[in-house]
Structures are given as C-alpha cells and as structure tokens.
mmCIF file of C-alpha atoms in Angstrom:
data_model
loop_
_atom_site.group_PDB
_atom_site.id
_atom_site.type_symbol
_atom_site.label_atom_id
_atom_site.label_comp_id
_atom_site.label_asym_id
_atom_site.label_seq_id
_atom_site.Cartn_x
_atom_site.Cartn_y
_atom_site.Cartn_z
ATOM 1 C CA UNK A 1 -10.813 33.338 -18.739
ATOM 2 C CA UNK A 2 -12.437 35.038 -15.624
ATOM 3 C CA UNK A 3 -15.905 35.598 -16.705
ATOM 4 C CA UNK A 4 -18.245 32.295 -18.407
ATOM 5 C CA UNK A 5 -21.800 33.019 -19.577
ATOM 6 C CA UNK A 6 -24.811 30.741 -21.025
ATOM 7 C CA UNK A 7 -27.931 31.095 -21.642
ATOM 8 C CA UNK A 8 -30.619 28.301 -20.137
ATOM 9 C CA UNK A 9 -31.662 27.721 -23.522
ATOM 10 C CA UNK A 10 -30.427 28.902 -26.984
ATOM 11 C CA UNK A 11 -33.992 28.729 -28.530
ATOM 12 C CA UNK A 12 -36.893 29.736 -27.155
ATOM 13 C CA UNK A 13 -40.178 31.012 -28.654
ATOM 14 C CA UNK A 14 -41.833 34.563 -28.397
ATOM 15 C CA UNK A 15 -45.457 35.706 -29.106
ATOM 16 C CA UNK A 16 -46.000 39.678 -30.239
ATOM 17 C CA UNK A 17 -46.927 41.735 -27.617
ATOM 18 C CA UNK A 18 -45.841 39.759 -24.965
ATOM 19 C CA UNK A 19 -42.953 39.233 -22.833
ATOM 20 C CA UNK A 20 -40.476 36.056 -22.898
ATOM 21 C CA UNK A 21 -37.789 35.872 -20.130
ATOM 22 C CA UNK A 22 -34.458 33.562 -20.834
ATOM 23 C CA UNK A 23 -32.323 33.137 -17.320
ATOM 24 C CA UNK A 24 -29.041 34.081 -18.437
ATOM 25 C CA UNK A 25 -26.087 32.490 -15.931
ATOM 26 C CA UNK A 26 -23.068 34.492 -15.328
ATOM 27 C CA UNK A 27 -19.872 33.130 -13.284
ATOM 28 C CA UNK A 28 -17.074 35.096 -12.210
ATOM 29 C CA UNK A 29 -13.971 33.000 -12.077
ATOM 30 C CA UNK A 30 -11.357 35.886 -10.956
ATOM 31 C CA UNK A 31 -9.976 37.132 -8.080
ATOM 32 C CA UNK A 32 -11.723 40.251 -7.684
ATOM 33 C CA UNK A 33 -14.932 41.663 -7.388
ATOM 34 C CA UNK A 34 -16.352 42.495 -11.065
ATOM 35 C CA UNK A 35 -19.068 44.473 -12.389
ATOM 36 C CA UNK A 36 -20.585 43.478 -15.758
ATOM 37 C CA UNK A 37 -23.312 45.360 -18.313
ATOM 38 C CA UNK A 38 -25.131 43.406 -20.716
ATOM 39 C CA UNK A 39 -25.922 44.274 -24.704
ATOM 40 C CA UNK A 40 -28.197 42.492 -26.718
ATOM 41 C CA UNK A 41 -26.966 42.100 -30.181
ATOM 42 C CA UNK A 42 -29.023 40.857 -33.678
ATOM 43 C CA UNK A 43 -32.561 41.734 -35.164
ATOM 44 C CA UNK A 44 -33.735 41.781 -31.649
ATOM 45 C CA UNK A 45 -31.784 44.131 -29.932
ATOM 46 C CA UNK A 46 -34.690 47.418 -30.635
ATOM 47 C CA UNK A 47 -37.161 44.863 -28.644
ATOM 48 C CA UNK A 48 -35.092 43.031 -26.280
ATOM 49 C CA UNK A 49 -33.374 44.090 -22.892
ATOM 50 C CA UNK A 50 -31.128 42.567 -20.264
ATOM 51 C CA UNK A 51 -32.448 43.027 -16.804
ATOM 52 C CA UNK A 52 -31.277 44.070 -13.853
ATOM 53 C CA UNK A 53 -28.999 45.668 -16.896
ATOM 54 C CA UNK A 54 -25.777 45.562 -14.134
ATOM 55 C CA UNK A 55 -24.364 42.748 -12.163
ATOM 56 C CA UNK A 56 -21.962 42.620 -9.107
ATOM 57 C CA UNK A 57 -20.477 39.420 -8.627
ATOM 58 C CA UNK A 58 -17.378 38.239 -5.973
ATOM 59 C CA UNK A 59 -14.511 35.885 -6.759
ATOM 60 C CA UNK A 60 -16.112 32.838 -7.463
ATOM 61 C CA UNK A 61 -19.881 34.208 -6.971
ATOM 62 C CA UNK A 62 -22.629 33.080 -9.874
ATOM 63 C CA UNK A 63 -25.229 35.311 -10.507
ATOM 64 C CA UNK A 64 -28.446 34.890 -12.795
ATOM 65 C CA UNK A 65 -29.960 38.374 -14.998
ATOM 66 C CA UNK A 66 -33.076 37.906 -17.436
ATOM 67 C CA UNK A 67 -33.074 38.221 -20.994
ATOM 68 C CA UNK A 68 -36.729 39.593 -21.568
ATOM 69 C CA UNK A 69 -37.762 39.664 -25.056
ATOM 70 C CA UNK A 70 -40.762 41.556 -26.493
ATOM 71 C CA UNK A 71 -41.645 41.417 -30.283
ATOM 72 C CA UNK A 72 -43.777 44.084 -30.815
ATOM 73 C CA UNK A 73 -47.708 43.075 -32.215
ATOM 74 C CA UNK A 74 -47.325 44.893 -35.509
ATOM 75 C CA UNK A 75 -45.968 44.051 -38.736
ATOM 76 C CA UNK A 76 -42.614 45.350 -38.530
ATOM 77 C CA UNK A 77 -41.108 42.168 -37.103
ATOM 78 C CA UNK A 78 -41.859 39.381 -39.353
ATOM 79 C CA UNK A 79 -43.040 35.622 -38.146
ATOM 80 C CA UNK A 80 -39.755 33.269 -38.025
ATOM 81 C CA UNK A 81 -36.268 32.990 -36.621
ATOM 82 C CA UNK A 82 -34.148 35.552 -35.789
ATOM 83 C CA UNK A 83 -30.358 35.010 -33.973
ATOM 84 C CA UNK A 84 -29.310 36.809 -31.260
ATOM 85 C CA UNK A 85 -26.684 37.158 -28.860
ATOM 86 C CA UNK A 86 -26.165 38.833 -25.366
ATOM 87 C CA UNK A 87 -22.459 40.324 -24.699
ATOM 88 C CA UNK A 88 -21.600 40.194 -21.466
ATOM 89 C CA UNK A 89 -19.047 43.116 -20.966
ATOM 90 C CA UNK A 90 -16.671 43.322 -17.559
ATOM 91 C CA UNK A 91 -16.276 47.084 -16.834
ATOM 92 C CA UNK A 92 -12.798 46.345 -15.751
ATOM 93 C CA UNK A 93 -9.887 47.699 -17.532
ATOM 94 C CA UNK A 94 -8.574 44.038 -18.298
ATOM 95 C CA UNK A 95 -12.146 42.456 -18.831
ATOM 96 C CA UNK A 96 -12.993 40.165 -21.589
ATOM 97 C CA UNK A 97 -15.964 39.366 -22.955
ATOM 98 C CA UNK A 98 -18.348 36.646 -24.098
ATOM 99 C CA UNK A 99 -21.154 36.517 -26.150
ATOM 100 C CA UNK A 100 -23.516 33.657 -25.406
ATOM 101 C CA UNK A 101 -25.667 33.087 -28.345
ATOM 102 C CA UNK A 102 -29.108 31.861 -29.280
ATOM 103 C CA UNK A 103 -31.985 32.141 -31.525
ATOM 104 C CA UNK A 104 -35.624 33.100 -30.861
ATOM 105 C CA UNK A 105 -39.007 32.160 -32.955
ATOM 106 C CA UNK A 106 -41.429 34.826 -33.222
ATOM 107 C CA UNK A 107 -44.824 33.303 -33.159
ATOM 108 C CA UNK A 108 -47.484 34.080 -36.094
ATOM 109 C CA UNK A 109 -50.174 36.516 -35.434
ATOM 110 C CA UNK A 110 -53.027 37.931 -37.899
ATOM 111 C CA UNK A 111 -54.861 41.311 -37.651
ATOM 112 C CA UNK A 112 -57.213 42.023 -40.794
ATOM 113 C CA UNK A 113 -58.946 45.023 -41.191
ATOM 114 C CA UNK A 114 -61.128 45.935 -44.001
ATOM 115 C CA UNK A 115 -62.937 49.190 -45.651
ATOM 116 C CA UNK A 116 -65.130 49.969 -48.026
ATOM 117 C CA UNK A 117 -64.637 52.928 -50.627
ATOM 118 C CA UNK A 118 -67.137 54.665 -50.993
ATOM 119 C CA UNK A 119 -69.199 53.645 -48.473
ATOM 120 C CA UNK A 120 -71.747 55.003 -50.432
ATOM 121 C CA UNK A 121 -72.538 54.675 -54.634
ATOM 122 C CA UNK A 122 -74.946 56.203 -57.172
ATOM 123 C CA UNK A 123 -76.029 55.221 -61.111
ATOM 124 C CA UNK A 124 -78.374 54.338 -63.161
ATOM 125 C CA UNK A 125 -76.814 51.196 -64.447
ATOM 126 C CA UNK A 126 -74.480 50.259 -61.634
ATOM 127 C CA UNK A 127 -72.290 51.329 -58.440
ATOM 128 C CA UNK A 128 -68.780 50.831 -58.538
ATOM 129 C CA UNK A 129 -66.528 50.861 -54.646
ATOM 130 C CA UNK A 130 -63.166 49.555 -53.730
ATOM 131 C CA UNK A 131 -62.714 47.101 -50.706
ATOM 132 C CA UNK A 132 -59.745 48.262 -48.811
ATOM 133 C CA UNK A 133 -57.844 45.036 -46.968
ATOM 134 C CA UNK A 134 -54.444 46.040 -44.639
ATOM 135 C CA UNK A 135 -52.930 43.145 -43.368
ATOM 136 C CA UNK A 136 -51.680 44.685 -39.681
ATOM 137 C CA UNK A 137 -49.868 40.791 -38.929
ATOM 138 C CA UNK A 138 -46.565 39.929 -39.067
ATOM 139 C CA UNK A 139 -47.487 37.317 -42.028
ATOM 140 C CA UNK A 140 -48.731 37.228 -45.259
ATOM 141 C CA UNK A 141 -52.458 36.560 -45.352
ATOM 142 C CA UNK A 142 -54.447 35.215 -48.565
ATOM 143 C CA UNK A 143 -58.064 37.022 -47.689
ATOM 144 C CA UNK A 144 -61.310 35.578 -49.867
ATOM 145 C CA UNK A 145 -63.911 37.959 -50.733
ATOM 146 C CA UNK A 146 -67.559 37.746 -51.063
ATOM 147 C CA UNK A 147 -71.103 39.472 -50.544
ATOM 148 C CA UNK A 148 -73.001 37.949 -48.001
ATOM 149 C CA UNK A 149 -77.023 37.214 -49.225
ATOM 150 C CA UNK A 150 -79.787 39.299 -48.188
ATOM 151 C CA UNK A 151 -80.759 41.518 -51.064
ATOM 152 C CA UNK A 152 -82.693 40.033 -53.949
ATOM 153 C CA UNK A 153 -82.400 43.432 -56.111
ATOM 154 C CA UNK A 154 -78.820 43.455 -56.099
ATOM 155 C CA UNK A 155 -76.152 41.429 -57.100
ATOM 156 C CA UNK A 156 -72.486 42.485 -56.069
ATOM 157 C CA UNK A 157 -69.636 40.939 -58.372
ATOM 158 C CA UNK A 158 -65.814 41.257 -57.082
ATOM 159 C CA UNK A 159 -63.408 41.547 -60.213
ATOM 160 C CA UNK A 160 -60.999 38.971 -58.322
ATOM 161 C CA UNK A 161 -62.184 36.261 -55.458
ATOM 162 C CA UNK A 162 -59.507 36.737 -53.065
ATOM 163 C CA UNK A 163 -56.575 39.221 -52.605
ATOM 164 C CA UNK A 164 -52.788 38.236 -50.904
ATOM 165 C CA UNK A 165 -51.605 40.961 -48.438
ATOM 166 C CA UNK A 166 -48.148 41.006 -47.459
ATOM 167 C CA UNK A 167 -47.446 42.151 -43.770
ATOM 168 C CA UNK A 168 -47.791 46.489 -43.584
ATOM 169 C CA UNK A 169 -49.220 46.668 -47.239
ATOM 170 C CA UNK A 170 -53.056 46.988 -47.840
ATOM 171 C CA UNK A 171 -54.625 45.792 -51.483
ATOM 172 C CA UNK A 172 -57.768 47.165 -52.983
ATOM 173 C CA UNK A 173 -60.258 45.015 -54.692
ATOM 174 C CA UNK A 174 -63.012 46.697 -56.761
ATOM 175 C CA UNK A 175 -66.427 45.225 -57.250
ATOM 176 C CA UNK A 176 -69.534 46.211 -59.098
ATOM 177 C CA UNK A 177 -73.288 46.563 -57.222
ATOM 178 C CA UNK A 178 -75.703 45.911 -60.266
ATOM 179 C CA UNK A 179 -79.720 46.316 -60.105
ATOM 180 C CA UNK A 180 -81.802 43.145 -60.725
ATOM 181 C CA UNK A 181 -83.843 45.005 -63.070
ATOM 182 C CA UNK A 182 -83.325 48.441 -64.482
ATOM 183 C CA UNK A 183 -84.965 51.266 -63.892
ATOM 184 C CA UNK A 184 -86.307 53.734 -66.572
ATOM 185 C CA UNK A 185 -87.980 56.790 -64.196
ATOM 186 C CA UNK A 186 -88.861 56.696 -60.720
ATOM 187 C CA UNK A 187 -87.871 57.931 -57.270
ATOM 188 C CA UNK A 188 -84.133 56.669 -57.505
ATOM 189 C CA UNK A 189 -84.389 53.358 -54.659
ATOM 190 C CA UNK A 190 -81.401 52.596 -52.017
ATOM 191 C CA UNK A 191 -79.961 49.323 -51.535
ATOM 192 C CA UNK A 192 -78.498 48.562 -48.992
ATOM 193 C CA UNK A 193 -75.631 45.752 -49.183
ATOM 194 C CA UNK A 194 -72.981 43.385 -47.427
ATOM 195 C CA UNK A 195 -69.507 41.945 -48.080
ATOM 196 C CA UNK A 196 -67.104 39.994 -46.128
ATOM 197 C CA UNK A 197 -63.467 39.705 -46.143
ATOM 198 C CA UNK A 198 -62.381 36.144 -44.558
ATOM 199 C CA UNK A 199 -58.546 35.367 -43.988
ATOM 200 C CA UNK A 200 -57.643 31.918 -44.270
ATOM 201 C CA UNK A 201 -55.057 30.452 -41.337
ATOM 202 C CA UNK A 202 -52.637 27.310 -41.716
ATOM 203 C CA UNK A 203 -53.823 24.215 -40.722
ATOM 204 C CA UNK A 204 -53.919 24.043 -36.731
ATOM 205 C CA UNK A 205 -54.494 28.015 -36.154
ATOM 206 C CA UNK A 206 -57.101 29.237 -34.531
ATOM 207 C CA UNK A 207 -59.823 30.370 -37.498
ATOM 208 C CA UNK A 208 -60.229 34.328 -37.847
ATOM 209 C CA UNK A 209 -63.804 35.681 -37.683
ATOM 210 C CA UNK A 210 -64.566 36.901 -40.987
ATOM 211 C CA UNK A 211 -64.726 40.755 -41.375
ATOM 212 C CA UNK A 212 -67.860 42.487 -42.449
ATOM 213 C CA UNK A 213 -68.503 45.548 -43.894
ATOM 214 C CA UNK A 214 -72.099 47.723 -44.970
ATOM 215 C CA UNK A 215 -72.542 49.842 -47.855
ATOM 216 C CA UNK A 216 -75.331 51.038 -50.258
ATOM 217 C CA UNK A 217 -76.180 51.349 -53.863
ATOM 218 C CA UNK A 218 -78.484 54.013 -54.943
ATOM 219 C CA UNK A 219 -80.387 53.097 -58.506
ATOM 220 C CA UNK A 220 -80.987 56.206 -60.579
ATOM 221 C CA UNK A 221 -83.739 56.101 -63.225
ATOM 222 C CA UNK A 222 -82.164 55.691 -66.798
ATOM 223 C CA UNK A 223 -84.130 59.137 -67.485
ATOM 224 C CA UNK A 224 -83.246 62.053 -65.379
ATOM 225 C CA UNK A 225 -85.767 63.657 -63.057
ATOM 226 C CA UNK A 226 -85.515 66.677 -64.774
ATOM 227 C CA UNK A 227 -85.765 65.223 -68.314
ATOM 228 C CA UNK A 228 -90.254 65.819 -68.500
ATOM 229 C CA UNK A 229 -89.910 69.350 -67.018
ATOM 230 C CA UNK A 230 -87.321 70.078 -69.571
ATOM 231 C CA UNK A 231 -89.792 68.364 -72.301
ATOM 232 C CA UNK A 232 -92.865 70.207 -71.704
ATOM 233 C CA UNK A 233 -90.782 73.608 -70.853
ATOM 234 C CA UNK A 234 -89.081 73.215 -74.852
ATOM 235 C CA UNK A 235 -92.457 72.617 -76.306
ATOM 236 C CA UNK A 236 -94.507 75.279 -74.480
ATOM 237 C CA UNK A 237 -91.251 77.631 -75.522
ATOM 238 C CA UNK A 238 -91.924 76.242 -79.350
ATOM 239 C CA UNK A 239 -95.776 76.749 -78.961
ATOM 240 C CA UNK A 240 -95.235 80.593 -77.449
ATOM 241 C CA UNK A 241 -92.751 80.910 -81.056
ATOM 242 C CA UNK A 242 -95.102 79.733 -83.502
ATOM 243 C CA UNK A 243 -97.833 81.980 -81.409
ATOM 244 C CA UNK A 244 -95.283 84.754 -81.926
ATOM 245 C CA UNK A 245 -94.780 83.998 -85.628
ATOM 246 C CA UNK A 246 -98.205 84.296 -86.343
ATOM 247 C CA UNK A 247 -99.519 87.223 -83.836
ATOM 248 C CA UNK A 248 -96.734 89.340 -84.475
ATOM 249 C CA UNK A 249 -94.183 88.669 -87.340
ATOM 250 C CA UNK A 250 -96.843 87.353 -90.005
ATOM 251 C CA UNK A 251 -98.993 90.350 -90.262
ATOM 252 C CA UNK A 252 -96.001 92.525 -90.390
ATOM 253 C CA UNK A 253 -94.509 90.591 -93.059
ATOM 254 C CA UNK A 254 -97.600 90.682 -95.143
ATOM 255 C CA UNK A 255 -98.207 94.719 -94.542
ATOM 256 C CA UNK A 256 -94.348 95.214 -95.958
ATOM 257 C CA UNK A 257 -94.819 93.272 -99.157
ATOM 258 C CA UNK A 258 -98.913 94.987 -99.824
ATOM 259 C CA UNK A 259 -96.932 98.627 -99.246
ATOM 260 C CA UNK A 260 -93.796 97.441 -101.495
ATOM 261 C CA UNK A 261 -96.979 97.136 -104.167
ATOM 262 C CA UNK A 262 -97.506 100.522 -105.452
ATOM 263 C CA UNK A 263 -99.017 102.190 -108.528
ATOM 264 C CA UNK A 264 -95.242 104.043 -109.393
ATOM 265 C CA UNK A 265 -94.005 100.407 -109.068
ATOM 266 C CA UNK A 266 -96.451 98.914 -111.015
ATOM 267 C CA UNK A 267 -95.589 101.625 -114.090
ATOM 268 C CA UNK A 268 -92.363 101.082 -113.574
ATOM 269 C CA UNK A 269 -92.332 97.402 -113.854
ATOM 270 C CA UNK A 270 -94.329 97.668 -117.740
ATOM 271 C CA UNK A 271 -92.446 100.253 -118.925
ATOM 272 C CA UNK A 272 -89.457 97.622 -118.278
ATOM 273 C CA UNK A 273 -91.440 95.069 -119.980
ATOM 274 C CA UNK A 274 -92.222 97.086 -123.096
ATOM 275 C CA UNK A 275 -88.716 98.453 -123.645
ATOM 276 C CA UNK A 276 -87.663 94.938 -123.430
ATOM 277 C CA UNK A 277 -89.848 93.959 -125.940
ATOM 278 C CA UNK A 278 -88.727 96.012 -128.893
ATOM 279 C CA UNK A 279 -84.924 94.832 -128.418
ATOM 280 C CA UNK A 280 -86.021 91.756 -128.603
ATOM 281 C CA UNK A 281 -87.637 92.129 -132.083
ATOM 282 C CA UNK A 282 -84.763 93.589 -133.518
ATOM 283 C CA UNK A 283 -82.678 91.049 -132.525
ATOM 284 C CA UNK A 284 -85.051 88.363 -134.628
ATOM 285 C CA UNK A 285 -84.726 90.549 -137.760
ATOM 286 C CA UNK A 286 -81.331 90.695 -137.994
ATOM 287 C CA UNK A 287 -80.544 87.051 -137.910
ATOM 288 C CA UNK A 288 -82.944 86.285 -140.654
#
C-alpha cells in the first residue's frame, strides 16, 4: 500500500463549545506525487472537520493535517463516547484508502434554567403556579426545589421535592402559596415570594449556583368587595317594595273589595240564602 495514516492518539477528550485538535500523520509511500481529501466518519462527522481539508504530498514526503473537533454546547450531543474515524481518500484513479480510527469523550456540561408560571397568582384561600425547569446540558440533571425564607405570611409547598430533567426536555413542578391566616374582608394584601431550583453535580464537579426565581401571591378576602354594596342595595330594594305595597297597592286593594260591596249584592246574596232555606226543609220532611 502507497498511502499509511494514524492518528497521534485514538482517544482524546472534547469539552462543548470548544475546539480539540488531533495531529493526524499521513505518509505517501508511492512513486508519484498524490493528492488526498479527508472525511470524517461516525456521530461526529456534523461537528468535526479535517483541516487544511487537501494534502499534496511527494514520493516518500509525510505530511501532518488536524482533526479539529467541536461538540456543540447544547443538548443535542450527549456526555460520553462516541467512535469516529477519518478516511483518508487518494484522488488518484488507483488510490486506496485508509481509515484511521479513534474515539472521542465529550465532556459533561450543565445549563439550568428555570421559570415561574404565572409569575403572578390571586385567591382567597390560596395561589397555585408551575415552576418551569429545562435542562439545556448534555446530561441528565436531578434539580431540588424549595422556597427560600423571608415571608412569615406565606408558606409555599411544592407537590414533589425535586424533579429529573433529561437533556432538551423541561419538567413542570406545581406548588401551592397559602396565607398564614385567612382573610375574611379587607383590601386584598400582596405577597411577595421566592423559590430556588438547585441542580446537584457528581462528586468532583464544580457546584452550580442555585437558580432563583420571584413571584407574588395576592390574598383575596373570603367575602367579595362587592358583597355589602350588594347587601344594603337588596334591602333598600325590599324596603322601597314593602313602601310600595303599602303606599300604592294596599289602598287600591281595599277600595276594590268596599266597591265589590254593594246594596244589589247584598239583596242578592239573601235572596240566595232564603231560597236555600226552604229546599232544605223539604228535604227533612221527606225522610221522616
């Protein structure tokens, strides 16, 4: 074979966002002057490039390109070991190629960010919000969850302690702002609160400054504002009725039944009687 090719080392380590170079050593053992092009090949190949990406070499000549990975500092390469390799392709018509292969270790990284939803809450008997943790690392992060201490009129209660993220995904924890003591009317009272999101690192990293977020609670009074007004405006409506009743509709009730009282109603009503009464004489008789 014409053409040998080896990397300087077959593992090598590589942080997100930044740039690892791997000296790549390629020997033309021919007769003739040879041109070769380099592709990466594995995982890596969308964030890794050969550079210069052509080399000229002479019968016998060595020549050295770079292999310069870059991970990118999001969560769409995952933390760990990946296998690569770099063919090395003669542009000859009779050219063979090699692959020299190796393996790189993308290095950990954690970016937390955290939001509250609402920022803002309202009730008489308690606020309810959603915390909001995306885990923008290439790892999975276990975050614990808290309110830090401050307000003595509030307490806020998480329905879980901590929440596990996976890289790219966001999880939503909901939690509860309760009143100290309830409220029954009143100016409705603001309180303002604050919770923290801390991710926990292995053993040896570098410890992550906990996130913190602000939001508030506004305590209603368990009766409405509008509940007196509404009071007072029913009974004044009931007192201006029975005023009615007895101003207006009384009188003319009693001046209908004094007119329905006449002397042709009167006669009328005992000659009823007294035709009655004989029928009901003759009925006795018979059934003795």
């Amino acid at each position: 074979m014409s053409l040998t090719a080896s990397l300087d080392a077959s593992t090598v380590s590589a942080a997100p966002g930044a740039e690892t170079a791997v000296p790549l050593q390629v020997r033309n053992s021919g007769t003739t002057v040879e041109e070769y092009r380099f592709e990466v090949v594995g995982a890596c190949a969308a964030w890794a490039a050969v550079e210069p990406a052509v080399l000229s070499l002479y019968p016998g000549d060595s020549g050295t390109v770079s292999l310069m990975l870059c991970p990118p500092r999001d969560a769409t390469v995952p933390a760990g070991e990946t296998p690569f390799g770099v063919r090395v392709v003669p542009t000859g018509e009779q050219g063979e190629t090699v692959v020299p292969e190796g393996r790189v270790t993308v290095l950990p990284f954690t970016e937390t960010t955290a939001e509250l939803v609402p920022r803002g809450s309202h009730g008489a008997r308690a606020g309810r919000h959603q915390l909001a943790v995306d885990n923008r690392g290439n790892t999975p992060v276990t975050v614990r969850l808290g309110a830090q201490s401050g307000s003595e009129r509030a307490r806020v209660v998480f329905a879980a302690p901590e929440l596990h993220v996976a890289p790219g995904k966001a999880e939503f924890a909901r939690l509860r702002v309760r009143p100290v003591k309830r409220m029954l009317r009143g100016t409705p009272v603001t309180h303002p609160f604050q919770v923290f999101a801390a991710t926990q690192v292995a053993e040896g990293q570098e410890p992550v400054e906990p996130i913190l977020v602000d939001g508030s609670y506004e305590q209603e009074p368990l009766l409405p504002r509008w509940l007196p007004r509404a009071l007072i405006t029913a009974a004044v409506l009931v007192l201006a009725l029975v005023g009615l009743w007895y101003a207006l509709l009384r009188p003319a009730v009693k001046s209908a039944a004094r007119e329905a009282v006449t002397p042709e109603a009167v006669r009328s009503a005992a000659a009823a009687d007294k035709s009655k009464a004989p029928e009901q004489g003759g009925s006795g008789g018979s059934g003795s």
